[in-house]
PDB file of C-alpha atoms in Angstrom:
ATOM      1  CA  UNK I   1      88.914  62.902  -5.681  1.00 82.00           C
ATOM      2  CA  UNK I   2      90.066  63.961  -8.969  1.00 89.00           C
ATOM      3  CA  UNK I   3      94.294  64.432  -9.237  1.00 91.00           C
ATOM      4  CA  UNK I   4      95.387  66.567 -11.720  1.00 95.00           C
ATOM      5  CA  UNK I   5      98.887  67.987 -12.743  1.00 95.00           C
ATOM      6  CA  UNK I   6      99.762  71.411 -13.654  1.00 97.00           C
ATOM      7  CA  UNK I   7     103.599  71.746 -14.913  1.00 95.00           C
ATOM      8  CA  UNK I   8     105.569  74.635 -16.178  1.00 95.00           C
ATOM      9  CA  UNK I   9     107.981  71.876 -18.068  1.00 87.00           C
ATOM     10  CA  UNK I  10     109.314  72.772 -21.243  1.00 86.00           C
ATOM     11  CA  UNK I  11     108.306  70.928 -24.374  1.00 83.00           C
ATOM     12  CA  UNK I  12     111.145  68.110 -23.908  1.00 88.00           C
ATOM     13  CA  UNK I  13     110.157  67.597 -20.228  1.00 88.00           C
ATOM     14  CA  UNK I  14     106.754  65.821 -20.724  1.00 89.00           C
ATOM     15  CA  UNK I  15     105.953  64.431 -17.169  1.00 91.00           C
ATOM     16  CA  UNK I  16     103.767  62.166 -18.256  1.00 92.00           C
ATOM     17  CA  UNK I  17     106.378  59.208 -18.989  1.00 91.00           C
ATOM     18  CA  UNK I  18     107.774  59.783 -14.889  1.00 92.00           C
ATOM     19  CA  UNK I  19     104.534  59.285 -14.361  1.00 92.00           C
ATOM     20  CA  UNK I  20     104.316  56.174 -15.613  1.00 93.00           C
ATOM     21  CA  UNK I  21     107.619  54.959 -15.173  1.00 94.00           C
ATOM     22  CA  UNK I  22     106.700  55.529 -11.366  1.00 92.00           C
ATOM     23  CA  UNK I  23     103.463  53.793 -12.350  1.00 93.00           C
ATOM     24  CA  UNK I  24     100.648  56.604 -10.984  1.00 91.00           C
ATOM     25  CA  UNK I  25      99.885  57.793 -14.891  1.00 92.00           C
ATOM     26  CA  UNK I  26      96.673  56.101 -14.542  1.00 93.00           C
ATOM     27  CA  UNK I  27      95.769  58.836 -11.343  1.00 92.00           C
ATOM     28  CA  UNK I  28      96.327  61.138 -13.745  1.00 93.00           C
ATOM     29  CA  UNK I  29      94.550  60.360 -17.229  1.00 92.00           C
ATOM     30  CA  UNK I  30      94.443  62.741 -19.270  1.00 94.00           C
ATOM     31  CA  UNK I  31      94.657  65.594 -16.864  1.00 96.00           C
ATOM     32  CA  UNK I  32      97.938  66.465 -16.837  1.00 95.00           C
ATOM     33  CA  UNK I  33      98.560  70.352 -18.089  1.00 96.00           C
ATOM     34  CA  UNK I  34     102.115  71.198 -19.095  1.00 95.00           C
ATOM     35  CA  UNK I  35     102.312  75.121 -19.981  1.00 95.00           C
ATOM     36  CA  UNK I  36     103.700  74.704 -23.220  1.00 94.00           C
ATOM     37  CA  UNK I  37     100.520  73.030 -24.500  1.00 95.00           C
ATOM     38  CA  UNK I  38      98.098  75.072 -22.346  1.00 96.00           C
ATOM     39  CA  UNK I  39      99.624  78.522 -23.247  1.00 96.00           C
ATOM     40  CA  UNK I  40     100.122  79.975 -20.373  1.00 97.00           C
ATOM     41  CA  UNK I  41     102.201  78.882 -17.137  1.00 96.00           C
ATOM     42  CA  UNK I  42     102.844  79.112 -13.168  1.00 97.00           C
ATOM     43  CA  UNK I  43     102.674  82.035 -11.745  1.00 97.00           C
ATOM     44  CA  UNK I  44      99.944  83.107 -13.800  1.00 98.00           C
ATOM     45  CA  UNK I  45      96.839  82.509 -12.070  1.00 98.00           C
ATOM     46  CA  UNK I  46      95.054  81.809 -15.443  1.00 98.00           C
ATOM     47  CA  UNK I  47      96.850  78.676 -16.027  1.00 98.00           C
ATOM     48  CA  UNK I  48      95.187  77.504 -12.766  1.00 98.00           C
ATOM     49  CA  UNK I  49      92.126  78.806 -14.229  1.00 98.00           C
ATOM     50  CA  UNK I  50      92.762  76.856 -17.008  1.00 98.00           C
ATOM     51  CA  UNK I  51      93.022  73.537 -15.375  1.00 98.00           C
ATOM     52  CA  UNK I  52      90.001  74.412 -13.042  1.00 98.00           C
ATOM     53  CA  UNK I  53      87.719  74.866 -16.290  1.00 98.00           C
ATOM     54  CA  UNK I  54      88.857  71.722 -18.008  1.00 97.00           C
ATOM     55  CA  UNK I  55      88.163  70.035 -14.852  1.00 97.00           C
ATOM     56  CA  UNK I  56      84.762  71.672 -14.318  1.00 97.00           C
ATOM     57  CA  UNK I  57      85.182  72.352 -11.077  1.00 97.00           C
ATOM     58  CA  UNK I  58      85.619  75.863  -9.407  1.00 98.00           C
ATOM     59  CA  UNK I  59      88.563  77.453  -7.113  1.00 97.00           C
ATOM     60  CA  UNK I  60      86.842  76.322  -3.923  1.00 96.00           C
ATOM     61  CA  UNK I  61      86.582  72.560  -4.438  1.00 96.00           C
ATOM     62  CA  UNK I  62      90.268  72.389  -5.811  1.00 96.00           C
ATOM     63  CA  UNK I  63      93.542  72.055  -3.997  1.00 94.00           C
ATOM     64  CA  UNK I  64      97.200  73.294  -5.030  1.00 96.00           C
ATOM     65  CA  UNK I  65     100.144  71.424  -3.665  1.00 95.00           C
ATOM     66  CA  UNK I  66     103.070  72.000  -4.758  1.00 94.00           C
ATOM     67  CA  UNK I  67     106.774  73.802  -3.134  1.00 93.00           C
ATOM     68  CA  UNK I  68     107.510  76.434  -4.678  1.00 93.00           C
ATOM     69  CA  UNK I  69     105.238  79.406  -3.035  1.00 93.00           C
ATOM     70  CA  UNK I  70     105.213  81.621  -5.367  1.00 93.00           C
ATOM     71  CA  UNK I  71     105.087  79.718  -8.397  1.00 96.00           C
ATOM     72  CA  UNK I  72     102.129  77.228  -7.066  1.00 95.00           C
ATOM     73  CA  UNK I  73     100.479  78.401  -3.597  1.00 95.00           C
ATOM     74  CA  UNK I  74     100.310  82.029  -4.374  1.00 94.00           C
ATOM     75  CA  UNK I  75      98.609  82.244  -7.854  1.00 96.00           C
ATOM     76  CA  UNK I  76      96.139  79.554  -6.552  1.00 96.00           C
ATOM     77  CA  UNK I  77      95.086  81.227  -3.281  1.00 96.00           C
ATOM     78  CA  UNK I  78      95.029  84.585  -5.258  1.00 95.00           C
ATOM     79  CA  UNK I  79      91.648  82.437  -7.306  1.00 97.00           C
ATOM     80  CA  UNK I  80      89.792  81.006  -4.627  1.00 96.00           C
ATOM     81  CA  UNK I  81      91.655  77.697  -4.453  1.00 97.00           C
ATOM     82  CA  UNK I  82      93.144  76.513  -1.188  1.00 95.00           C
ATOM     83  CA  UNK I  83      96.574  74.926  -0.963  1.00 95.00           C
ATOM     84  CA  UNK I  84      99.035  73.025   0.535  1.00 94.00           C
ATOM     85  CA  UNK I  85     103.165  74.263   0.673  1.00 93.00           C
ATOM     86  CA  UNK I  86     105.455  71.432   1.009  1.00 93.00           C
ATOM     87  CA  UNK I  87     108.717  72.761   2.299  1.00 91.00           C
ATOM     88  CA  UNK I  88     111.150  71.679   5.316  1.00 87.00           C
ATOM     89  CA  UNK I  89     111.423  75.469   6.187  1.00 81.00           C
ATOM     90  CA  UNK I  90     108.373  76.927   7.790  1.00 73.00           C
ATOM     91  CA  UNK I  91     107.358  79.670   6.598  1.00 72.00           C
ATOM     92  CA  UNK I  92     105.503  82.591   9.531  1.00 68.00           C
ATOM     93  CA  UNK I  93     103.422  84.376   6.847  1.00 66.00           C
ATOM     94  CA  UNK I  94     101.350  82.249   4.488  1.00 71.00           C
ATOM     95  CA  UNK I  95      97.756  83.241   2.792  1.00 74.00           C
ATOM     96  CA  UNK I  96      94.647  82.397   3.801  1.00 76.00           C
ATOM     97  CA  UNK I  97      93.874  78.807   2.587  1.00 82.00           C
ATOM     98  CA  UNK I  98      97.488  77.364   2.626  1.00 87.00           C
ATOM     99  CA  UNK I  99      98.778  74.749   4.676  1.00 88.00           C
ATOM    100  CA  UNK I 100     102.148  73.918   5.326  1.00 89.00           C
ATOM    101  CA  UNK I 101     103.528  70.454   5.414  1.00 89.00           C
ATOM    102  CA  UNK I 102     106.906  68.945   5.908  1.00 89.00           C
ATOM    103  CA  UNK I 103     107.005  66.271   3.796  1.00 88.00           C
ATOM    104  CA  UNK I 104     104.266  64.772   1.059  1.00 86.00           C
ATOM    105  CA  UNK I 105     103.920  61.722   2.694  1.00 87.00           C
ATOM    106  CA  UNK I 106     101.604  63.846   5.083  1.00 87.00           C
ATOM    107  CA  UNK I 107     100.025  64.356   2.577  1.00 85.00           C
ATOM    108  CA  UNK I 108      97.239  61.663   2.730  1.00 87.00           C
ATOM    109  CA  UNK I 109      96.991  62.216   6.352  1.00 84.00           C
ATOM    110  CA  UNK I 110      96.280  66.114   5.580  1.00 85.00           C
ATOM    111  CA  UNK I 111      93.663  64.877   3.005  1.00 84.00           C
ATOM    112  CA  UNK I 112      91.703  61.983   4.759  1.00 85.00           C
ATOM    113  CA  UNK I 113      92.393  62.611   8.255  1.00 81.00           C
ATOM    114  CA  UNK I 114      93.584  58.815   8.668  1.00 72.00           C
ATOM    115  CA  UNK I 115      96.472  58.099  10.392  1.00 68.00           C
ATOM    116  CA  UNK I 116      99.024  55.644   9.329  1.00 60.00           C
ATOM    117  CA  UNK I 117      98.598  52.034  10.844  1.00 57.00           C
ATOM    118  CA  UNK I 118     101.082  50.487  12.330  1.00 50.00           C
ATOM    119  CA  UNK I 119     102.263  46.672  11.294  1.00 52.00           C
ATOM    120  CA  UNK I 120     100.021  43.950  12.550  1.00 55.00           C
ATOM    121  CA  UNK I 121     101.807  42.455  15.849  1.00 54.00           C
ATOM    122  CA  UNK I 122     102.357  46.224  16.908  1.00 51.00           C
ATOM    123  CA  UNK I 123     105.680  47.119  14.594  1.00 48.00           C
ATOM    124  CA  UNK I 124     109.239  46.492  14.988  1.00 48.00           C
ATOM    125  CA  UNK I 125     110.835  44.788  17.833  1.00 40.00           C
TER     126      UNK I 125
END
């Protein structure tokens, strides 16, 4: 799996030092897209087409997650890509290809399937 970060931050909001200071830069390498360098920004669906072509990789092996629907779910179903809406409030219409979760730490259950172990000697007492 290849992670990848697409961010409409302004030219003073580099994420890539939160990255870092949260210590999950190296996830990210070099592929971490702020619009101001890219040229183009969320909702456009050509700055996801941007990413997905400096990635190599086309809409349908690529996932959007992100919570803002129209900003990062939208433009990315509107290419091909399918994508994943974090959000405590459901929402009944959604496009085909979008998921809703919760929370992102459901996330990696979402994406492997594995469910979280519990603590050896079977948790808290």
């Amino acid at each position: 799996m290849t992670l990848s970060l697409l961010s409409n931050a302004r030219s003073w909001q580099d994420r890539r030092p939160a990255l870092a200071a949260v210590g999950i830069d190296g996830l990210f390498g070099d592929r971490v897209f702020l619009s101001h360098e890219i040229g183009v920004a969320k909702p456009d669906p050509a700055a996801f087409t941007y990413v997905l072509n400096s990635l190599g990789a086309a809409p349908a092996e690529a996932l959007s997650v992100g919570n803002d629907y129209a900003h990062d779910i939208s433009p990315a179903t509107q290419i091909g890509m399918r994508a994943v809406f974090v959000s405590r409030w459901h929402i009944g219409h959604r496009r085909p290809g979008t998921t809703w979760i919760s929370n992102i730490t459901s996330l990696p259950v979402l994406l492997t399937g594995a469910r979280k172990r519990e603590p050896a000697g079977g948790g808290a007492t």
